[in-house]
Short mmCIF file of C-alpha atoms and ligand atoms in Angstrom, two decimals:
data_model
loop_
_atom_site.label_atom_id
_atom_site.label_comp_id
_atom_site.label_asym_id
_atom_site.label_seq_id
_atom_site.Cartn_x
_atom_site.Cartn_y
_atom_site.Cartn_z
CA UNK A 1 5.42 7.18 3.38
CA UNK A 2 5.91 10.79 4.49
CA UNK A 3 2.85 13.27 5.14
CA UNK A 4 1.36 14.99 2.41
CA UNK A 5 1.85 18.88 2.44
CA UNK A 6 -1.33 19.66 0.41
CA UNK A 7 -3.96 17.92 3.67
CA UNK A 8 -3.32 21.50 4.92
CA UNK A 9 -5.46 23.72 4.45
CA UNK A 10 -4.01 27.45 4.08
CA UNK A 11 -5.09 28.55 7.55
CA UNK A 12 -3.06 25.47 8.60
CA UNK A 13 -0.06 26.31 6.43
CA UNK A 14 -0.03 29.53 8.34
CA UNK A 15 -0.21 27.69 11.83
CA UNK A 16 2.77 25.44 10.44
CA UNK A 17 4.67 28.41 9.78
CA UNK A 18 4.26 29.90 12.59
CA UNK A 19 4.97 27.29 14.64
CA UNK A 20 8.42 26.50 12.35
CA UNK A 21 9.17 30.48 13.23
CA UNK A 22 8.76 31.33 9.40
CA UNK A 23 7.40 34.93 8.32
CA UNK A 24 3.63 34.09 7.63
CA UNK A 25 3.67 35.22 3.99
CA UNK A 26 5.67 31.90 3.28
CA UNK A 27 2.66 30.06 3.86
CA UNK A 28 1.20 32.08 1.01
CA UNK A 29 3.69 31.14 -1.43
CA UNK A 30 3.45 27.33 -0.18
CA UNK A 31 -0.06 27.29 -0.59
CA UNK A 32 0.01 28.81 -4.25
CA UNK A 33 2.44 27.16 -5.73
CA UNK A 34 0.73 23.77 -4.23
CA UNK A 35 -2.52 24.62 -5.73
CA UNK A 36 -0.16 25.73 -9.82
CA UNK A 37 0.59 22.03 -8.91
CA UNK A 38 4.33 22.30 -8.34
CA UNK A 39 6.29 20.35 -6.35
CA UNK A 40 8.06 20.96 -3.13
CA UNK A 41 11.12 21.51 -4.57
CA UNK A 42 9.97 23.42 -6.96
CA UNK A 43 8.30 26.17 -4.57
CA UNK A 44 10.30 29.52 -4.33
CA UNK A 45 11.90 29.08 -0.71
CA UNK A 46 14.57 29.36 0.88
CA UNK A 47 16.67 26.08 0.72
CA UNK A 48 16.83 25.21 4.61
CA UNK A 49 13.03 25.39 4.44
CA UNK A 50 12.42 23.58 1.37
CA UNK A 51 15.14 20.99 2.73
CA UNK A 52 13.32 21.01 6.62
CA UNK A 53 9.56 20.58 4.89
CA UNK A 54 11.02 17.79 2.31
CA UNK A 55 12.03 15.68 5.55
CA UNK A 56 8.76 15.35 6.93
CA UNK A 57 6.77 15.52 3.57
CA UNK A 58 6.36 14.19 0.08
CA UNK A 59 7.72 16.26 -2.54
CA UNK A 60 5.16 15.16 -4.96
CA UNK A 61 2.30 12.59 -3.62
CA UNK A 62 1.01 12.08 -6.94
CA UNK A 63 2.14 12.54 -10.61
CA UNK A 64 1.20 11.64 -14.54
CA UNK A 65 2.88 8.30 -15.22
CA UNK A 66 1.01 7.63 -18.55
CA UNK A 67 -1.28 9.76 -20.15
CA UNK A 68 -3.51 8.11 -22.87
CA UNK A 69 -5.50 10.16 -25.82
CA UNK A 70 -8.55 8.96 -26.81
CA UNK A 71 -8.55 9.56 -31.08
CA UNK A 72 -12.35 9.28 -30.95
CA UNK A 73 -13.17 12.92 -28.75
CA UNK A 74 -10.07 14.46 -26.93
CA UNK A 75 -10.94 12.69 -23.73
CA UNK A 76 -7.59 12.24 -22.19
CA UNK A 77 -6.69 9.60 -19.61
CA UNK A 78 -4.67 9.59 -16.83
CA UNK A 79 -2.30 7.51 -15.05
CA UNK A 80 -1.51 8.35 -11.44
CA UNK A 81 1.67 6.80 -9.49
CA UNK A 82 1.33 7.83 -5.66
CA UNK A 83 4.40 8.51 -3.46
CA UNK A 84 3.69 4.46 -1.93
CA UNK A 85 3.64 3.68 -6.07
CA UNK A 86 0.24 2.72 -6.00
CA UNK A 87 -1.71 3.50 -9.19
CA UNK A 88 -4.82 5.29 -9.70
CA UNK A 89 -6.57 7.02 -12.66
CA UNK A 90 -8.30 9.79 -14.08
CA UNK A 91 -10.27 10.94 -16.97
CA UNK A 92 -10.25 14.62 -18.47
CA UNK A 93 -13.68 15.04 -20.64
CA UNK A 94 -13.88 17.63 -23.02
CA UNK A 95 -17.24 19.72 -23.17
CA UNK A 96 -18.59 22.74 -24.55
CA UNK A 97 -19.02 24.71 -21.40
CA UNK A 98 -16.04 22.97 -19.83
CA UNK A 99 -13.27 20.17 -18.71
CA UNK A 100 -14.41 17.77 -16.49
CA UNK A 101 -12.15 15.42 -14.62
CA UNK A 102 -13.33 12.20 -12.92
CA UNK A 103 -11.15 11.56 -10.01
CA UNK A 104 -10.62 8.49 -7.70
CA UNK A 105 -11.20 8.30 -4.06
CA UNK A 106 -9.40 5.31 -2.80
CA UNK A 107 -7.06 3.00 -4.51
CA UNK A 108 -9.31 -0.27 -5.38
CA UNK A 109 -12.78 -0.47 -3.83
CA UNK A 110 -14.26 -3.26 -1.81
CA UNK A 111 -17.75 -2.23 -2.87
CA UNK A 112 -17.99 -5.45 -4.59
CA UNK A 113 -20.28 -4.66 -7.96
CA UNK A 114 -20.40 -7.37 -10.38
CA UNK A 115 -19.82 -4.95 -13.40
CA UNK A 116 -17.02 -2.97 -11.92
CA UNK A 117 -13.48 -3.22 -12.73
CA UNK A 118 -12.10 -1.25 -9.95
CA UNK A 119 -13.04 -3.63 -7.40
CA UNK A 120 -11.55 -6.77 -8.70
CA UNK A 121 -8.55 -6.35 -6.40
CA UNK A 122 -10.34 -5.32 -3.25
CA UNK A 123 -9.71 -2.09 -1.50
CA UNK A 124 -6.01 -1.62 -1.18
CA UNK A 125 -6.10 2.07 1.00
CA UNK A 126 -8.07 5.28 1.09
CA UNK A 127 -6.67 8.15 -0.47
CA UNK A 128 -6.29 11.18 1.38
CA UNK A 129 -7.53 14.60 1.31
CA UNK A 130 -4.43 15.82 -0.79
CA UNK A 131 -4.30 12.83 -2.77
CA UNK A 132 -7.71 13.59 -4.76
CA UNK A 133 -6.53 16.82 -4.37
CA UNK A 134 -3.25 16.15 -6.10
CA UNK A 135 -4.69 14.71 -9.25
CA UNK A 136 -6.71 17.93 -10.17
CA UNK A 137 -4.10 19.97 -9.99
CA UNK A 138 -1.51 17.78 -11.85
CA UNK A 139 -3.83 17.67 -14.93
CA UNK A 140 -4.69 21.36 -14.47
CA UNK A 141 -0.76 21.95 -15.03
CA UNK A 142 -0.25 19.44 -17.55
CA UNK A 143 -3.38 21.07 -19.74
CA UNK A 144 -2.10 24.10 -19.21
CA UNK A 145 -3.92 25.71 -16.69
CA UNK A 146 -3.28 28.70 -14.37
CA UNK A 147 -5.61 29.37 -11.34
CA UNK A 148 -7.11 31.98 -13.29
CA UNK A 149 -7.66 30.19 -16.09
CA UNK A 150 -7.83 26.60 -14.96
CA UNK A 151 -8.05 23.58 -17.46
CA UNK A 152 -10.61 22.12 -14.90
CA UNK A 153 -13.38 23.60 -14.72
CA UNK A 154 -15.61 20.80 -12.98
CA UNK A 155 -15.07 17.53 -11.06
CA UNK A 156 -16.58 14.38 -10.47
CA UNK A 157 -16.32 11.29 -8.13
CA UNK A 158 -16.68 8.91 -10.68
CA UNK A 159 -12.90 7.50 -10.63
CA UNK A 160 -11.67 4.29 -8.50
CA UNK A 161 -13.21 4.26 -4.98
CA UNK A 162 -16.43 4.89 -2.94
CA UNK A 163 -16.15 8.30 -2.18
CA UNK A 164 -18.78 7.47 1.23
CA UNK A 165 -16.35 4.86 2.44
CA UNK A 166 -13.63 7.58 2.96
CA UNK A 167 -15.69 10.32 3.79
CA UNK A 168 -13.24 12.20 5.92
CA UNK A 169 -11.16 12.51 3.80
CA UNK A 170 -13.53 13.18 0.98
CA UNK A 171 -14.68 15.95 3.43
CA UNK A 172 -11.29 17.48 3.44
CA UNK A 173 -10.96 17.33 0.08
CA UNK A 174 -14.18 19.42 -1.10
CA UNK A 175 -12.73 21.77 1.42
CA UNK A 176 -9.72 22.08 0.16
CA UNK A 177 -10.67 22.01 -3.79
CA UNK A 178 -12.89 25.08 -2.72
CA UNK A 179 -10.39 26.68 -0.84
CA UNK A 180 -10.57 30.44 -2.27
CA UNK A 181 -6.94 31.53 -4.18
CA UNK A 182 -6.31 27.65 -4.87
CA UNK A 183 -8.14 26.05 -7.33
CA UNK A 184 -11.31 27.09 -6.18
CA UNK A 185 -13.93 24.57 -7.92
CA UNK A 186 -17.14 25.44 -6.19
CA UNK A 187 -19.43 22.29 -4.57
CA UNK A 188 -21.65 23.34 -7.24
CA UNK A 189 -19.47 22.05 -9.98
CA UNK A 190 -18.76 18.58 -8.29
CA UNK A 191 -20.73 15.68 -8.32
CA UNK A 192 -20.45 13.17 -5.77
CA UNK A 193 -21.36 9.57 -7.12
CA UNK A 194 -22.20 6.76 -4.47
CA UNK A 195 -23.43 3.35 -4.55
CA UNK A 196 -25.50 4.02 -1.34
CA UNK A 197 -23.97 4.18 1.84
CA UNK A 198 -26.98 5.21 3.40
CA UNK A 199 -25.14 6.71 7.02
CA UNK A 200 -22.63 8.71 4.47
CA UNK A 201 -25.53 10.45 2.39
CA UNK A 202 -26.85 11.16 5.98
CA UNK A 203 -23.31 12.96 6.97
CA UNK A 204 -23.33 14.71 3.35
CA UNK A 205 -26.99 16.47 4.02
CA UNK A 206 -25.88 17.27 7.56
CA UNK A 207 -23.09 18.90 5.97
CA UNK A 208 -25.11 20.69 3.68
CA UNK A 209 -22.55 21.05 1.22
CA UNK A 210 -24.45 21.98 -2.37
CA UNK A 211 -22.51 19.37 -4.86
CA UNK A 212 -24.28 17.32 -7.19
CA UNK A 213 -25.56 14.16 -5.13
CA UNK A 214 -25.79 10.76 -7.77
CA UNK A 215 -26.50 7.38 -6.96
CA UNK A 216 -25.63 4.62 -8.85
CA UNK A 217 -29.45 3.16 -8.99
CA UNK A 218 -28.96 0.55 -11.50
CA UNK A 219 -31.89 -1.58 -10.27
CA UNK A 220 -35.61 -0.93 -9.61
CA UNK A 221 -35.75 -3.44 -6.69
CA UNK A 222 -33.86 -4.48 -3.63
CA UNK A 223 -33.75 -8.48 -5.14
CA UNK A 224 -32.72 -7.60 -8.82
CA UNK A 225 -29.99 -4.86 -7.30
CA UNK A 226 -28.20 -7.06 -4.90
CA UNK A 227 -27.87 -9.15 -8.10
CA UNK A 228 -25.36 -7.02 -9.12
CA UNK A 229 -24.26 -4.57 -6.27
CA UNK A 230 -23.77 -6.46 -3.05
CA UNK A 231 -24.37 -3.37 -1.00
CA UNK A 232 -28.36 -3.36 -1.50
CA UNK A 233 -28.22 -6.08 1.16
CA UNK A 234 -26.93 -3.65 3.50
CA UNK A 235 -29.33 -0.68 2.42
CA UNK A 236 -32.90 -0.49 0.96
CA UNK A 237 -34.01 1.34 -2.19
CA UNK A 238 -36.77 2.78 -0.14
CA UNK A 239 -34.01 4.59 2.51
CA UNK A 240 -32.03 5.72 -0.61
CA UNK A 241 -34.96 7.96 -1.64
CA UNK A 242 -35.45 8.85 1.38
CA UNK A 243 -32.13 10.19 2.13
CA UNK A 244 -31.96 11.46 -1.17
CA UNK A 245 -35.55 13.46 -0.53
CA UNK A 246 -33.78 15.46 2.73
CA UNK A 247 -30.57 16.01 0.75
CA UNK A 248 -32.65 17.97 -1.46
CA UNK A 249 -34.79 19.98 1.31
CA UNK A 250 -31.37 20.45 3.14
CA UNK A 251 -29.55 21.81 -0.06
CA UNK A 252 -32.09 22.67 -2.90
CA UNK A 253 -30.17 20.44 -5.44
CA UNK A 254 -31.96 17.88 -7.41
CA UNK A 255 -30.11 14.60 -7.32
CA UNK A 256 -28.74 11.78 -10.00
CA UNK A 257 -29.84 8.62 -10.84
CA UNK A 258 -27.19 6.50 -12.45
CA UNK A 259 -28.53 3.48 -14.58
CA UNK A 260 -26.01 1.35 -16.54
CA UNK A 261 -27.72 -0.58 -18.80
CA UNK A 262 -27.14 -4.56 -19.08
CA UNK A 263 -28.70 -6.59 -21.53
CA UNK A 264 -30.58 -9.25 -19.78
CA UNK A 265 -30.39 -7.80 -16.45
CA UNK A 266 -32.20 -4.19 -15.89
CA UNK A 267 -32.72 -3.02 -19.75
CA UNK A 268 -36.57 -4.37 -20.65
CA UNK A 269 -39.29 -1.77 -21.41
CA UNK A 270 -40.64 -3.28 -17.80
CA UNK A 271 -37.80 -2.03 -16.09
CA UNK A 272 -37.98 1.52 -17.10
CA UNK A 273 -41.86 1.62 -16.77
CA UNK A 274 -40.97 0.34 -12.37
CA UNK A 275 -38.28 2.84 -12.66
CA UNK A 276 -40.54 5.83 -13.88
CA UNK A 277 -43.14 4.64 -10.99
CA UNK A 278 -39.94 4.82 -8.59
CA UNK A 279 -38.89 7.84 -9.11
CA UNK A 280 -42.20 9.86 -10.48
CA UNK A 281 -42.67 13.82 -9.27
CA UNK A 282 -38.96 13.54 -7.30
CA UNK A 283 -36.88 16.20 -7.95
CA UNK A 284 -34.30 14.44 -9.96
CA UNK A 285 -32.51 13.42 -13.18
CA UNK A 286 -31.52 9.78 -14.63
CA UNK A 287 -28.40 9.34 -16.02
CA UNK A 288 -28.27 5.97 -18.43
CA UNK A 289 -25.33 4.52 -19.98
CA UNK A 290 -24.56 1.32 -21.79
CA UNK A 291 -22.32 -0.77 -19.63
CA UNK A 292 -18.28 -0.71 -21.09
CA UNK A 293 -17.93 -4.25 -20.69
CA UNK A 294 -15.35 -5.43 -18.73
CA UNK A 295 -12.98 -7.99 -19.91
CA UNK A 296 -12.74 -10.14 -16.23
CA UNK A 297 -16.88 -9.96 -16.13
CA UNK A 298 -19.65 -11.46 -17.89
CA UNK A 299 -22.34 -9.35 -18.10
CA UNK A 300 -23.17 -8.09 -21.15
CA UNK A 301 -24.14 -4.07 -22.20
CA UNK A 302 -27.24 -2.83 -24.07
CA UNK A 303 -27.61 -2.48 -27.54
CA UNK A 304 -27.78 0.99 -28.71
CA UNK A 305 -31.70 0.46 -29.91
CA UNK A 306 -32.46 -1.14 -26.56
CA UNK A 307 -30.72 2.41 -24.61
CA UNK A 308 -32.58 4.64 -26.96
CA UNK A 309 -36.16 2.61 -26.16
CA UNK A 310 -35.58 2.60 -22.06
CA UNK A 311 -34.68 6.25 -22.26
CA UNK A 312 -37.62 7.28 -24.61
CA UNK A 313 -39.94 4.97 -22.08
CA UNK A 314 -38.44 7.34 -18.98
CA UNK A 315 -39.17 10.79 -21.03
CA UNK A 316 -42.38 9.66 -21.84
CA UNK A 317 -43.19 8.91 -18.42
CA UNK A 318 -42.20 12.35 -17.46
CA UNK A 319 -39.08 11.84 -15.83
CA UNK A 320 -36.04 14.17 -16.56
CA UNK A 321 -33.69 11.44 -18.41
CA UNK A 322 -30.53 11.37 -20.59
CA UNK A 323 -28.55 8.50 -22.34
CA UNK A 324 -25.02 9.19 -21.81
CA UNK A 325 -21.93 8.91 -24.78
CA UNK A 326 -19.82 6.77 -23.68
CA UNK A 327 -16.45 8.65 -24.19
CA UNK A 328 -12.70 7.28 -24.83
CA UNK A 329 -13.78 3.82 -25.12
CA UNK A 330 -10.89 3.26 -27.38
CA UNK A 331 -8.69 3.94 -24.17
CA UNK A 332 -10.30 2.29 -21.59
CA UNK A 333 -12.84 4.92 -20.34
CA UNK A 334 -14.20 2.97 -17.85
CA UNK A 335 -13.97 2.72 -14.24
CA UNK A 336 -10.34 0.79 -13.01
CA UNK A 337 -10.22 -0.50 -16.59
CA UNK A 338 -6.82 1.59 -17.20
CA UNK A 339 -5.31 0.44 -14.42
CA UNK A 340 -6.56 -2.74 -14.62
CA UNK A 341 -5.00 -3.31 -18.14
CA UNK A 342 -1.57 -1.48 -16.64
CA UNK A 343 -1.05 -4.06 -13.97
CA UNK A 344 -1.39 -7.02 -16.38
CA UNK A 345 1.08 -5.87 -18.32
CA UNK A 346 -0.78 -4.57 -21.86
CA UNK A 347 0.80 -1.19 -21.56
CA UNK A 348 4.36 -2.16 -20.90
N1 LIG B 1 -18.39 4.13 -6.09
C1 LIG B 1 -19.13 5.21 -6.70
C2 LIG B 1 -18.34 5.99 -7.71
C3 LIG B 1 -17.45 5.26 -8.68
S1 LIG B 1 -18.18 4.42 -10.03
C4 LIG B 1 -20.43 4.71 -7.25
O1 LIG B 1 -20.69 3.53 -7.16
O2 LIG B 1 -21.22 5.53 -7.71
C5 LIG B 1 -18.80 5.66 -11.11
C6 LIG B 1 -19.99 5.17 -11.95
O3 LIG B 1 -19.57 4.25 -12.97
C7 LIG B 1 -21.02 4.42 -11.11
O4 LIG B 1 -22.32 4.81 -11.50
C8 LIG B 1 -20.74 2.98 -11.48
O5 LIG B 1 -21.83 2.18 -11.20
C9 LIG B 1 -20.42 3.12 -12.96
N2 LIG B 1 -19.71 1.99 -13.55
C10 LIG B 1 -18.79 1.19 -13.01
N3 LIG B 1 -18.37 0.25 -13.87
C11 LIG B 1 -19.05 0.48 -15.02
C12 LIG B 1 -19.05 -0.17 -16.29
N4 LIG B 1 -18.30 -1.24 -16.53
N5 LIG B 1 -19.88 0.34 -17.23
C13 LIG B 1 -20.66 1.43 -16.98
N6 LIG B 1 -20.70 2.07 -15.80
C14 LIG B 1 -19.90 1.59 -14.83
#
């Protein structure tokens, strides 16, 4: 695999130039035309430098191989095929203020949680920087977007991947998607969804960068948690919270709670009464949804009447709480399901 032109940041566009003894404004034309989501060899060079950066470079690390249009709500999803022809996906969800694409952060996931379908496989490799880059600003240009007026509006890390477990790289890329005169999505329209990697949430406060922290909770003890997400045996509810507590006095952003609801498993009137005494007077907001059931696992989702009880338990109990729609189901809205479905064949 050659490198991928969009890891540089503009400042090190310029250096490249410089060092390659082109006039500096060329950098300025790479770097826009990167961000309108063209291709190398689409960018308005000369040909010997279009021809020298296409040896050492992908012309186009990732691109739309399917896209999929959910009937139900305009939530389009995306296929991705990387320069290596790994596949990835993405959603695009339609709201009123906004479009919201959930990107992935590494292809596969070795996170391990029994209700996931992107970690079935394993982890196969991290993405980089301008790989979750590259999938905002291919669906920005297929919707239509301009860098003025961008399809995208906000971003989440919701897609394939543990965004914590490639943290450098996730790094780069909230740089990068930032980056004023590209795309220029502000931290404050990004949320950053872990399972709770404890030393990453540490790295993210220290960094100080204002996104919108969530953590997939989807227990109210250590014992029930590791049930279902084998990373509670590595880190504690209790150091969650805590990290959680100086992300907010570091930042001033209330956090996420992410609860997917399984019948039998986390969903009892109990459950959300040990939740509300978990998370009581924090500065923070709980996020349910009914788990999409995944063909390849067992467990089974929530009824609708069991969400609407566990969420009217939380608001009672004063915490800050919403039941989430769960959007495109009728084209595989959930996590790795796409992709999942792609590799077995059903789409072919
Ligand atoms: N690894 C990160 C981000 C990717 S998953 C994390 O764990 O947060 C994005 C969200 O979807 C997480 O809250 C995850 O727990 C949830 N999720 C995964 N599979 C799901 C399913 N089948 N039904 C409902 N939510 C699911």
């Amino acid at each position: 695999m050659k490198k991928i032109l969009s890891d540089l940041s503009h400042e090190e566009l310029s250096s490249l130039m410089e060092v390659w003894g082109e006039r500096s404004f060329r950098a300025d034309q790479i770097f826009t035309g990167l961000m309108q989501g063209k291709r190398i060899s689409e960018l308005p060079l000369p040909a010997a430098l279009r021809e020298r950066l296409l040896q050492e470079y992908e012309d186009a690390p990732v691109t739309i191989a399917e896209t999929f249009c959910s009937q139900e709500d305009g939530t389009k999803k995306f296929l991705f095929r990387l320069s290596d022809g790994n596949l990835i996906e993405g959603v695009l969800m339609k709201y009123k203020y906004g479009n919201t694409q959930c990107v992935s952060t590494q292809v596969g996931c070795r996170m391990g949680c029994k209700f996931c379908a992107s970690t079935l496989n394993g982890l196969v490799r991290n993405l980089s920087a301008g790989e979750i880059l590259g999938q905002i600003l291919c669906v920005n240009r297929a919707e239509g977007g301009t860098l003025k007026e961008r399809a995208v509006t906000n971003v989440v890390l919701m897609g394939s991947g543990e965004p914590l477990d490639n943290l450098d790289n996730v790094l780069g890329f909230l740089r990068r998607v930032s980056e004023e005169g590209g795309i220029a999505i502000s931290p404050r329209n990004i949320s950053l969804s872990t399972c709770g990697l404890v030393p990453g949430m540490r790295r993210l406060t220290e960094e100080g960068i204002p996104l919108n922290l969530t953590v997939s909770l989807h227990a109210t003890d250590d014992r029930e948690r590791a049930r279902i997400m084998p990373v509670a045996n590595r880190y504690r509810i209790e150091e969650i919270l805590e990290e959680c507590a100086r992300y907010f006095k570091r930042t001033g952003r209330r956090y996420i709670f992410e609860y997917c609801l399984i019948s039998g498993e986390n969903s009892d009137p109990a459950h959300a009464e040990r939740l509300i005494a978990l998370l009581k007077g924090r500065p923070c907001h709980v996020n349910l949804i009914r788990l999409n059931a995944v063909e390849e696992r067992t467990l089974q989702t929530a009824r609708e009447r069991e969400a609407q009880r566990f969420l009217e338990i939380l608001r009672r109990g004063g915490i800050s709480a919403t039941l989430r729609r769960s959007m495109g189901s009728d084209i595989g809205g959930a996590c790795g399901q796409l992709r999942a479905s792609y590799e077995k064949g059903e789409f072919h």
